[in-house]
Coordinates of C-alpha atoms in Angstrom, one line a residue:
Chain A
X40 CA -47.4 17.3 77.8
X41 CA -48.9 20.8 78.0
X42 CA -46.6 21.6 81.0
X43 CA -43.5 20.7 79.0
X44 CA -44.5 22.7 75.9
X45 CA -46.1 25.6 77.6
X46 CA -42.8 27.3 78.4
X47 CA -42.7 31.0 77.2
X48 CA -40.3 31.5 74.3
X49 CA -37.9 34.4 73.6
X50 CA -39.5 37.6 72.3
X51 CA -38.1 38.8 69.0
X52 CA -39.0 42.5 68.7
X53 CA -38.7 42.7 64.9
X54 CA -40.7 39.5 64.3
X55 CA -44.1 41.2 64.4
X56 CA -43.0 43.5 61.5
X57 CA -41.4 40.8 59.5
X58 CA -44.5 38.6 60.0
X59 CA -46.9 41.3 58.8
X60 CA -44.7 42.1 55.8
X61 CA -44.6 38.5 54.8
X62 CA -48.3 38.2 55.3
X63 CA -49.0 41.2 53.2
X64 CA -46.8 40.0 50.4
X65 CA -48.4 36.6 50.5
X66 CA -51.8 38.2 50.4
X67 CA -51.1 40.0 47.1
X68 CA -49.3 36.9 45.6
X69 CA -52.3 34.8 46.6
X70 CA -54.6 36.8 44.3
X71 CA -51.8 37.6 41.7
X72 CA -54.2 37.6 38.7
X73 CA -56.0 40.5 40.3
X74 CA -53.0 42.3 41.9
X75 CA -50.2 41.8 39.3
X76 CA -51.4 40.4 36.1
X77 CA -54.4 42.7 35.5
X78 CA -52.4 45.9 35.9
X79 CA -49.7 44.6 33.7
X80 CA -52.2 43.6 30.9
X81 CA -53.8 47.1 31.3
X82 CA -50.4 48.8 30.9
X83 CA -49.5 46.6 28.0
X84 CA -52.6 47.5 26.2
X85 CA -51.8 51.3 26.7
X86 CA -48.3 50.5 25.3
X87 CA -49.8 48.7 22.3
X88 CA -52.2 51.6 21.6
X89 CA -49.7 54.4 22.1
X90 CA -46.6 52.6 21.0
X91 CA -47.5 50.5 18.0
X92 CA -50.5 52.3 16.6
X93 CA -51.4 55.9 17.5
X94 CA -48.0 56.7 18.8
X95 CA -46.6 56.4 15.3
X96 CA -48.5 59.4 14.2
X97 CA -48.0 61.7 17.2
X98 CA -45.1 63.6 18.4
X99 CA -45.1 65.8 21.5
X100 CA -41.5 66.1 22.5
X101 CA -38.6 67.1 20.2
X102 CA -36.3 64.2 19.5
X103 CA -38.4 61.4 21.1
X104 CA -41.1 59.2 19.7
X105 CA -44.5 59.4 21.4
X106 CA -43.9 55.8 22.6
X107 CA -40.7 56.9 24.3
X108 CA -42.5 59.9 25.9
X109 CA -45.5 57.9 27.2
X110 CA -43.7 54.9 28.6
X111 CA -42.3 56.6 31.8
X112 CA -45.7 57.9 32.7
X113 CA -47.3 54.4 32.1
X114 CA -44.7 52.8 34.3
X115 CA -45.3 55.2 37.0
X116 CA -49.0 55.0 36.7
X117 CA -48.7 51.2 37.4
X118 CA -46.4 51.9 40.4
X119 CA -48.8 54.6 41.9
X120 CA -52.0 52.6 41.3
X121 CA -50.8 49.4 42.7
X122 CA -49.0 50.9 45.7
X123 CA -52.2 52.7 46.7
X124 CA -54.4 49.7 45.9
X125 CA -52.3 47.4 48.2
X126 CA -52.4 49.3 51.4
X127 CA -55.9 50.8 50.9
X128 CA -57.5 47.4 50.1
X129 CA -55.7 45.4 52.6
X130 CA -56.2 47.7 55.6
X131 CA -59.8 48.5 54.6
X132 CA -60.7 44.9 54.2
X133 CA -59.2 44.1 57.6
X134 CA -61.3 46.9 59.1
X135 CA -64.4 45.8 57.2
X136 CA -64.1 42.1 58.1
X137 CA -63.0 42.9 61.5
X138 CA -59.7 40.9 61.5
X139 CA -57.8 44.0 62.1
X140 CA -58.4 42.9 65.8
X141 CA -55.8 40.2 65.1
X142 CA -53.2 43.0 64.9
X143 CA -54.6 45.3 67.5
X144 CA -54.1 42.7 70.3
X145 CA -50.5 42.1 69.4
X146 CA -47.3 43.8 70.5
X147 CA -46.7 45.2 67.0
X148 CA -45.9 48.9 67.2
X149 CA -47.5 51.6 65.0
X150 CA -44.2 52.3 63.1
X151 CA -43.8 48.5 62.5
X152 CA -47.4 48.4 61.2
X153 CA -46.9 51.3 58.8
X154 CA -43.6 50.1 57.6
X155 CA -44.8 46.5 56.9
X156 CA -47.9 47.7 55.0
X157 CA -45.7 50.3 53.1
X158 CA -42.9 47.9 52.1
X159 CA -45.5 45.2 50.8
X160 CA -47.2 47.9 48.8
X161 CA -44.0 49.3 47.4
X162 CA -42.9 45.8 46.4
X163 CA -46.2 45.3 44.5
X164 CA -46.1 48.7 42.9
X165 CA -42.4 48.4 41.8
X166 CA -43.0 44.8 40.6
X167 CA -45.8 46.0 38.3
X168 CA -43.7 48.9 37.2
X169 CA -40.6 46.7 36.4
X170 CA -42.7 44.3 34.3
X171 CA -44.3 47.2 32.5
X172 CA -40.7 48.5 31.8
X173 CA -39.6 45.1 30.4
X174 CA -42.6 45.0 28.1
X175 CA -42.0 48.5 27.0
X176 CA -38.7 47.3 25.4
X177 CA -40.8 45.7 22.6
X178 CA -42.2 49.1 21.8
X179 CA -39.4 51.6 22.2
X180 CA -35.8 52.1 23.4
X181 CA -35.3 54.5 26.3
X182 CA -32.1 56.5 26.8
X183 CA -32.0 55.8 30.6
X184 CA -30.4 59.2 31.3
X185 CA -30.3 58.7 35.2
X186 CA -31.3 55.2 36.1
X187 CA -30.6 55.8 39.8
X188 CA -32.8 58.8 39.9
X189 CA -35.5 57.0 38.0
X190 CA -35.5 54.2 40.5
X191 CA -35.5 56.7 43.5
X192 CA -38.4 58.6 42.0
X193 CA -40.3 55.3 41.4
X194 CA -39.6 54.3 45.0
X195 CA -40.6 57.6 46.4
X196 CA -43.9 57.6 44.3
X197 CA -44.8 54.1 45.6
X198 CA -43.9 55.1 49.2
X199 CA -46.0 58.2 48.8
X200 CA -49.1 56.4 47.5
X201 CA -48.7 53.5 50.0
X202 CA -49.1 56.2 52.7
X203 CA -52.1 57.7 50.9
X204 CA -53.6 54.2 50.7
X205 CA -53.3 53.8 54.5
X206 CA -55.0 57.2 55.0
X207 CA -57.8 56.4 52.5
X208 CA -58.4 53.0 54.2
X209 CA -58.8 54.8 57.6
X210 CA -61.2 57.4 56.3
X211 CA -63.3 55.2 53.9
X212 CA -66.5 53.8 55.4
X213 CA -67.4 51.6 52.5
X214 CA -65.9 50.0 49.4
X215 CA -67.8 52.7 47.4
X216 CA -66.0 55.4 49.4
X217 CA -62.6 53.7 48.9
X218 CA -63.1 53.4 45.1
X219 CA -63.9 57.2 45.0
X220 CA -60.4 57.9 46.2
X221 CA -59.1 56.0 43.2
X222 CA -61.7 57.0 40.6
X223 CA -62.2 60.6 41.5
X224 CA -58.8 61.6 42.9
X225 CA -55.9 59.5 41.8
X226 CA -57.0 58.7 38.3
X227 CA -57.9 62.3 37.2
X228 CA -54.6 63.6 38.8
X229 CA -52.6 61.0 36.9
X230 CA -54.3 61.7 33.6
X231 CA -54.0 65.5 34.1
X232 CA -50.5 65.1 35.5
X233 CA -48.7 64.7 32.2
X234 CA -48.7 61.0 31.6
X235 CA -50.0 61.4 28.0
X236 CA -48.8 64.9 27.1
X237 CA -46.1 67.3 28.3
X238 CA -47.6 70.0 30.6
X239 CA -45.5 72.6 28.6
X240 CA -47.7 72.2 25.5
X241 CA -50.8 73.4 27.4
X242 CA -52.0 77.0 27.3
X243 CA -50.3 79.0 30.0
X244 CA -53.2 79.0 32.5
X245 CA -53.6 75.3 32.3
X246 CA -49.9 74.7 32.4
X247 CA -49.7 76.8 35.6
X248 CA -52.7 74.9 37.1
X249 CA -50.9 71.6 36.4
X250 CA -48.2 72.7 38.8
X251 CA -50.5 72.3 41.7
X252 CA -51.1 68.7 40.7
X253 CA -48.7 66.6 42.9
X254 CA -48.7 63.9 40.2
X255 CA -47.0 66.3 37.7
X256 CA -43.8 66.4 39.8
X257 CA -43.7 62.6 40.2
X258 CA -44.3 61.9 36.5
X259 CA -42.1 64.7 35.2
X260 CA -39.3 63.7 37.5
X261 CA -39.5 60.1 36.5
X262 CA -39.6 60.9 32.8
X263 CA -36.8 63.5 33.3
X264 CA -34.6 60.8 34.8
X265 CA -35.3 58.2 32.1
X266 CA -35.3 60.5 29.0
X267 CA -33.0 63.2 30.2
X268 CA -35.6 65.9 29.4
X269 CA -38.4 67.3 31.5
X270 CA -40.6 70.4 32.2
X271 CA -38.9 70.8 35.6
X272 CA -35.4 70.5 37.0
X273 CA -34.9 67.1 38.6
X274 CA -34.1 68.7 42.0
X275 CA -37.4 70.5 42.0
X276 CA -39.4 67.3 41.2
X277 CA -37.4 65.3 44.0
X278 CA -37.9 68.2 46.5
X279 CA -41.7 68.5 46.0
X280 CA -42.2 64.7 45.9
X281 CA -40.1 64.3 49.1
X282 CA -42.1 66.9 51.0
X283 CA -45.4 65.3 49.9
X284 CA -44.1 61.9 50.9
X285 CA -43.0 63.2 54.2
X286 CA -46.4 64.9 54.9
X287 CA -48.4 61.8 54.0
X288 CA -46.1 59.7 56.2
X289 CA -46.8 62.0 59.1
X290 CA -50.5 61.9 58.4
X291 CA -50.6 58.1 58.2
X292 CA -48.4 57.8 61.3
X293 CA -50.7 60.1 63.3
X294 CA -53.8 58.1 62.2
X295 CA -52.3 54.6 62.8
X296 CA -50.4 55.7 65.9
X297 CA -53.5 57.1 67.6
X298 CA -55.6 54.1 66.6
X299 CA -58.1 56.5 65.0
X300 CA -61.1 54.4 63.6
X301 CA -59.1 51.3 64.4
X302 CA -59.4 51.0 68.1
X303 CA -62.8 51.7 69.5
Chain B
X299 CA -48.6 38.2 95.1
X300 CA -49.0 40.4 91.9
X301 CA -52.4 39.8 90.4
X302 CA -52.7 38.3 87.0
X303 CA -55.2 41.1 86.2
X304 CA -56.0 44.2 88.0
X305 CA -58.7 46.5 86.8
X306 CA -58.7 49.8 88.5
X307 CA -61.7 52.2 88.3
X308 CA -62.1 51.5 84.6
X309 CA -64.7 53.5 82.6
X310 CA -65.6 53.6 78.9
X311 CA -68.3 55.5 77.0
X312 CA -69.4 55.3 73.4
X313 CA -70.9 58.8 72.8
X314 CA -73.4 59.3 75.5
X315 CA -73.8 55.7 76.3
X316 CA -71.6 54.5 79.3
X317 CA -70.5 51.0 78.5
X318 CA -68.3 50.4 81.6
X319 CA -68.7 52.4 84.8
X320 CA -65.9 52.5 87.4
X321 CA -65.1 48.8 87.2
X322 CA -62.6 47.5 89.7
X323 CA -61.6 43.9 90.1
X324 CA -58.5 41.6 90.6
X325 CA -57.9 38.1 89.3
X326 CA -55.2 36.2 91.0
X327 CA -52.7 34.0 89.1
X328 CA -53.9 30.5 88.5
X329 CA -57.7 31.3 88.8
X330 CA -60.4 30.5 86.4
X331 CA -62.6 33.6 86.8
X332 CA -66.0 34.1 85.3
X333 CA -67.4 37.4 84.1
X334 CA -71.1 37.2 83.6
X335 CA -73.8 39.6 82.6
X336 CA -76.6 40.2 80.2
X337 CA -76.1 41.6 76.8
X338 CA -74.9 45.2 77.0
X339 CA -73.5 44.6 80.5
X340 CA -70.1 45.7 79.4
X341 CA -68.3 42.4 79.5
X342 CA -66.9 42.5 75.9
X343 CA -65.9 46.3 76.2
X344 CA -64.0 45.4 79.4
X345 CA -62.2 42.6 77.5
X346 CA -61.5 44.9 74.5
X347 CA -59.9 47.4 76.9
X348 CA -57.8 44.7 78.5
X349 CA -56.6 43.4 75.2
X350 CA -56.1 46.8 73.5
X351 CA -58.9 46.7 71.0
X352 CA -60.7 49.5 72.9
X353 CA -59.1 52.7 74.3
X354 CA -59.5 53.4 78.0
X355 CA -61.4 56.5 78.9
X356 CA -60.6 56.5 82.6
X357 CA -58.9 54.0 85.0
X358 CA -56.1 51.5 84.4
X359 CA -55.6 47.9 83.6
X360 CA -52.5 46.0 84.8
X361 CA -51.6 42.5 83.6
X362 CA -49.1 40.9 86.0
X363 CA -48.4 44.3 87.5
X364 CA -47.7 45.9 84.0
X365 CA -49.8 48.8 82.8
X366 CA -51.6 47.8 79.5
X367 CA -51.2 51.3 78.0
X368 CA -47.6 52.2 79.0
X369 CA -46.2 48.6 78.7
X370 CA -48.4 47.3 75.9
X371 CA -45.7 45.4 74.1
X372 CA -45.2 43.3 77.2
X373 CA -48.8 42.9 78.4
X374 CA -50.1 41.9 75.0
X375 CA -47.7 39.1 74.9
X376 CA -48.9 37.9 78.2
X377 CA -52.6 38.0 77.2
X378 CA -54.3 35.6 74.7
X379 CA -57.7 36.6 73.7
X380 CA -60.5 34.9 71.9
X381 CA -63.1 37.4 70.9
X382 CA -66.7 36.8 70.8
X383 CA -67.1 37.6 67.0
X384 CA -65.7 35.0 64.7
X385 CA -62.9 36.8 63.0
X386 CA -60.6 35.0 60.4
X387 CA -58.4 36.0 57.5
X388 CA -60.0 34.4 54.4
X389 CA -56.7 34.4 52.5
X390 CA -55.0 31.7 54.5
X391 CA -55.3 28.1 55.8
X392 CA -55.6 27.3 59.6
X393 CA -51.9 26.1 59.6
X394 CA -50.5 29.2 58.0
X395 CA -52.7 31.5 60.0
X396 CA -51.4 30.0 63.3
X397 CA -47.8 30.5 62.2
X398 CA -48.6 34.1 61.2
X399 CA -50.3 34.8 64.5
X400 CA -47.4 33.5 66.5
X401 CA -45.1 35.8 64.5
X402 CA -47.4 38.8 65.2
X403 CA -46.6 38.2 69.0
X404 CA -42.9 38.2 68.3
X405 CA -42.7 34.5 69.2
X406 CA -40.9 32.1 66.8
X407 CA -43.1 29.3 65.5
X408 CA -43.1 26.4 68.0
X409 CA -44.0 23.3 65.9
X410 CA -44.6 21.1 68.8
X411 CA -46.8 23.5 70.5
X412 CA -48.8 24.3 67.3
X413 CA -49.1 20.6 66.6
X414 CA -50.5 20.0 70.2
X415 CA -53.0 22.8 69.8
X416 CA -54.2 21.5 66.4
X417 CA -54.5 18.0 67.7
X418 CA -56.3 18.8 71.0
X419 CA -58.7 21.2 69.3
X420 CA -59.6 18.6 66.6
X421 CA -58.2 20.8 63.7
X422 CA -56.0 18.2 62.2
X423 CA -58.2 17.1 59.3
X424 CA -58.8 20.6 58.3
X425 CA -55.3 22.1 58.4
X426 CA -55.0 23.0 54.7
X427 CA -58.5 24.1 54.1
X428 CA -59.1 27.7 53.3
X429 CA -60.7 29.6 56.2
X430 CA -63.8 30.5 54.4
X431 CA -64.6 26.8 53.8
X432 CA -64.7 26.0 57.6
X433 CA -67.9 25.5 59.6
X434 CA -68.7 28.0 62.4
X435 CA -67.6 25.4 65.0
X436 CA -64.3 24.9 63.4
X437 CA -63.7 28.5 63.1
X438 CA -64.3 28.8 66.9
X439 CA -61.8 26.1 67.5
X440 CA -59.3 27.9 65.3
X441 CA -59.9 31.1 67.3
X442 CA -59.2 29.2 70.6
X443 CA -55.8 27.9 69.0
X444 CA -55.1 31.4 67.8
X445 CA -55.6 32.8 71.3
X446 CA -53.1 30.3 72.7
X447 CA -50.5 30.0 70.0
X448 CA -48.0 32.5 71.7
X449 CA -48.4 30.7 75.1
X450 CA -50.1 33.5 77.0
X451 CA -50.1 33.6 80.8
X452 CA -53.7 35.1 80.9
X453 CA -56.2 33.5 78.6
X454 CA -59.4 35.5 77.9
X455 CA -62.2 33.6 76.4
X456 CA -65.2 35.8 75.4
X457 CA -68.2 33.4 74.9
X458 CA -66.1 30.5 73.6
X459 CA -68.9 28.0 73.4
X460 CA -71.6 30.2 71.9
X461 CA -73.2 28.1 69.1
X462 CA -70.9 25.1 69.4
X463 CA -71.9 21.5 69.8
X464 CA -71.9 19.6 73.1
X465 CA -68.8 17.5 72.2
X466 CA -66.7 20.5 71.4
X467 CA -67.7 22.3 74.6
X468 CA -66.8 19.3 76.6
X469 CA -63.3 19.0 74.9
X470 CA -62.8 22.7 75.1
X471 CA -63.5 23.0 78.8
X472 CA -61.3 20.0 79.4
X473 CA -58.5 21.6 77.5
X474 CA -59.0 24.9 79.4
X475 CA -58.8 23.1 82.7
X476 CA -55.5 21.5 81.6
X477 CA -54.1 24.9 80.4
X478 CA -55.2 26.3 83.8
X479 CA -53.4 23.4 85.6
X480 CA -50.2 24.2 83.7
X481 CA -50.3 27.8 85.1
X482 CA -52.5 29.8 82.7
X483 CA -54.9 32.2 84.4
X484 CA -58.3 32.1 82.7
X485 CA -60.9 34.8 82.4
X486 CA -64.1 33.7 80.7
X487 CA -67.5 35.0 79.8
X488 CA -70.3 32.7 79.0
X489 CA -74.0 32.7 78.8
X490 CA -74.1 29.1 79.9
X491 CA -74.4 29.4 83.6
X492 CA -73.9 25.8 84.3
X493 CA -70.5 26.0 82.6
X494 CA -69.6 29.1 84.8
X495 CA -70.6 27.2 87.9
X496 CA -68.5 24.1 87.0
X497 CA -65.4 26.0 85.6
X498 CA -65.0 29.2 87.7
X499 CA -63.6 29.5 91.2
X500 CA -64.9 33.1 91.4
X501 CA -67.5 34.9 89.5
X502 CA -68.2 38.6 88.8
X503 CA -71.5 39.7 87.5
X504 CA -71.9 43.0 85.6
X505 CA -75.0 44.8 84.7
X506 CA -75.4 48.1 82.9
X507 CA -71.7 48.5 82.9
X508 CA -71.3 48.1 86.6
X509 CA -70.1 45.3 88.8
X510 CA -73.0 44.0 90.8
X511 CA -71.4 40.9 92.5
X512 CA -67.9 39.4 92.8
X513 CA -67.6 36.4 95.0
X514 CA -66.4 32.8 95.1
X515 CA -69.0 30.7 93.1
X516 CA -70.1 28.8 96.2
X517 CA -70.7 32.0 98.2
X518 CA -72.6 33.5 95.3
X519 CA -74.9 30.5 95.1
X520 CA -75.5 30.7 98.8
X521 CA -76.7 34.2 98.5
X522 CA -80.0 33.2 97.1
X523 CA -82.7 34.3 99.4
X524 CA -85.2 31.4 99.4
X525 CA -85.4 28.2 97.6
X526 CA -87.6 26.3 95.2
X527 CA -89.7 23.2 95.9
X528 CA -91.0 21.1 93.1
X529 CA -94.1 18.9 93.5
X530 CA -94.6 16.2 90.9
X531 CA -98.3 15.6 90.9
X532 CA -100.3 12.4 90.1
X533 CA -103.3 14.4 89.0
X534 CA -102.6 17.5 86.9
X535 CA -104.0 20.8 88.4
X536 CA -105.9 23.5 86.3
X537 CA -104.8 26.2 88.6
X538 CA -102.6 26.9 91.6
X539 CA -104.6 26.3 94.8
X540 CA -105.3 29.6 96.5
X541 CA -103.3 28.8 99.8
X542 CA -100.1 28.3 97.7
X543 CA -100.3 31.6 95.7
X544 CA -98.5 33.3 98.5
X545 CA -95.4 31.2 97.7
X546 CA -95.6 32.2 94.0
X547 CA -96.9 28.8 93.0
X548 CA -96.5 28.1 89.3
X549 CA -97.8 25.2 87.3
X550 CA -95.4 23.5 84.8
X551 CA -95.5 20.6 82.4
X552 CA -99.2 20.9 81.8
X553 CA -100.1 21.1 85.5
X554 CA -98.2 18.0 86.5
X555 CA -95.6 19.9 88.2
X556 CA -96.1 22.7 90.7
X557 CA -93.1 25.0 91.6
X558 CA -93.2 26.9 94.8
X559 CA -90.7 29.7 95.6
X560 CA -90.3 29.7 99.4
X561 CA -89.0 32.7 101.3
X562 CA -85.9 32.1 103.4
X563 CA -87.8 32.1 106.7
X564 CA -90.5 29.7 105.7
X565 CA -90.3 26.4 107.6
X566 CA -90.6 23.2 105.7
X567 CA -92.9 21.9 108.3
X568 CA -95.4 24.7 107.6
X569 CA -95.2 23.9 103.9
X570 CA -95.8 20.2 104.3
X571 CA -98.8 21.0 106.7
X572 CA -100.4 23.2 104.2
X573 CA -99.9 20.7 101.4
X574 CA -101.3 18.0 103.5
X575 CA -104.4 20.1 104.1
X576 CA -104.9 20.5 100.4
X577 CA -104.9 16.8 99.9
X578 CA -102.9 17.0 96.7
X579 CA -101.8 13.7 95.1
X580 CA -98.1 14.2 95.3
X581 CA -95.9 11.6 93.6
X582 CA -92.6 13.1 94.4
X583 CA -91.0 16.1 96.0
X584 CA -87.8 17.7 94.7
X585 CA -85.6 20.6 96.1
X586 CA -83.5 21.7 93.2
X587 CA -80.0 23.0 94.0
X588 CA -80.0 26.8 93.5
X589 CA -78.1 27.9 90.4
X590 CA -76.4 31.0 89.1
X591 CA -79.6 31.5 87.1
X592 CA -81.4 32.5 90.3
X593 CA -78.5 34.6 91.6
X594 CA -78.3 36.3 88.3
X595 CA -82.0 37.0 88.2
X596 CA -82.0 38.3 91.6
X597 CA -79.1 40.6 91.1
X598 CA -79.9 41.9 87.6
X599 CA -83.6 41.3 87.3
X600 CA -82.8 39.8 83.9
X601 CA -83.1 36.3 82.6
X602 CA -79.8 35.5 81.1
X603 CA -80.7 32.3 79.2
X604 CA -83.4 34.0 77.1
X605 CA -80.7 36.4 75.8
X606 CA -78.2 33.9 74.6
X607 CA -77.5 34.9 71.0
X608 CA -77.0 38.7 71.4
X609 CA -73.9 40.6 71.6
X610 CA -72.9 44.0 73.0

């Protein structure tokens, strides 16, 4: 019986990648309350507060309601947070529990590893962003000036933060350290990057300072694509976002390719 | 013939600590090969270097002639490894985890092979249970199945029977023998020396990161200088009689058994003569077969069985 069944089967070079991608998607779907529903509820509460209540009394951008102004930022916040959370938590938990060994002993290549983690994280981030967008229709109508550019910017933001999640998961030594990346880096940068206000209304010093916040380019670019108005030209936002994404991809690739903190 | 595994001057350090020092050995295809050593001997580090979990500082490892660094995509498909630490992914059931693991190796799911592993390792009643609800023994069985799911040609088992019940040990070894008979080369580490004696055709012993012995099991056993003689006494003794202290006499079982460790050159006639002079009331005499325990003790100066639960 063993003799008959124990015949080697054909090796399919892309299967390790496809399997890891499928496993990563299953992982976040398995805990969908935490990974999908919670961020959607949080974003909906923001929409309610800034769309249906306070938003009625605030105006920050000529020709647009505050709800219209804030919705792109909230969508992108969901995309960014969830893309980062997916790669960072998955890879870190694998390191922490030791089951990363299951991958280290397989023929999966570093590019396959990065791509599978990244695509799963992008899927989660964009899923959350899409649902937030659908919910936003109850609060305001958006002009969708350049829908293709908006989709591209959302995809680039999710890619960028998926890479950052991988980097954070490698450097973090504890859950506490991992949460610091989120609470003391990503969250402040998002809040100060123009989700809730246009950077142009800040005093000149603070407005200039905001230009070194990478989040500003992503949020402004995404808003510009949806509303047709932004603090920066779309091309500038895309160029800076693209360069940041490329730099983080190289960083993540170097870490995972070398096995830094993964292989003993 | 190309060896199944060739380790060539392998070294690995963790900071200032040298875990493996200039290790070289070959395992031929079809062998069941035992790698023994006390905790910290470098066994698991060696296995980790073979499987890719650990980076190699110096030297090389070749699996069926292929370098494990340069041709890792090929060699990792040829190797199935069960690590010492129980590692599972809590998100999935046994069945799904096995399918996923097969995919990681680039091998399409073979339902018949998966079913065979599940059945032979007694996992059938637990297939759809979440991993975190499985007992330690079940997790170990799952890890064996996981190591075999992609049909490796070299199976590495690092302490597969640590902490598992007798029945599982028996079925596991039986299955390993069958796998070996079907062409799988096996490298195993174990703290249970009797298992190594029964399973392995050749045994290597490591101590302090170095290889201290590598011989066929029978030859290794025959290396023991001296032998033991057990005297079962009718009347218990309080202390070892002075004429027997030269033979490292030790009282056991409350003085009812006297163990003598005789040097190789001592003749049995001389022993019997001295015992007769002492007029001990001897109920029975026993010459236990020397085991790996003695070899191990002689080579490393360490008692392996008192160190069973540790890890490196």
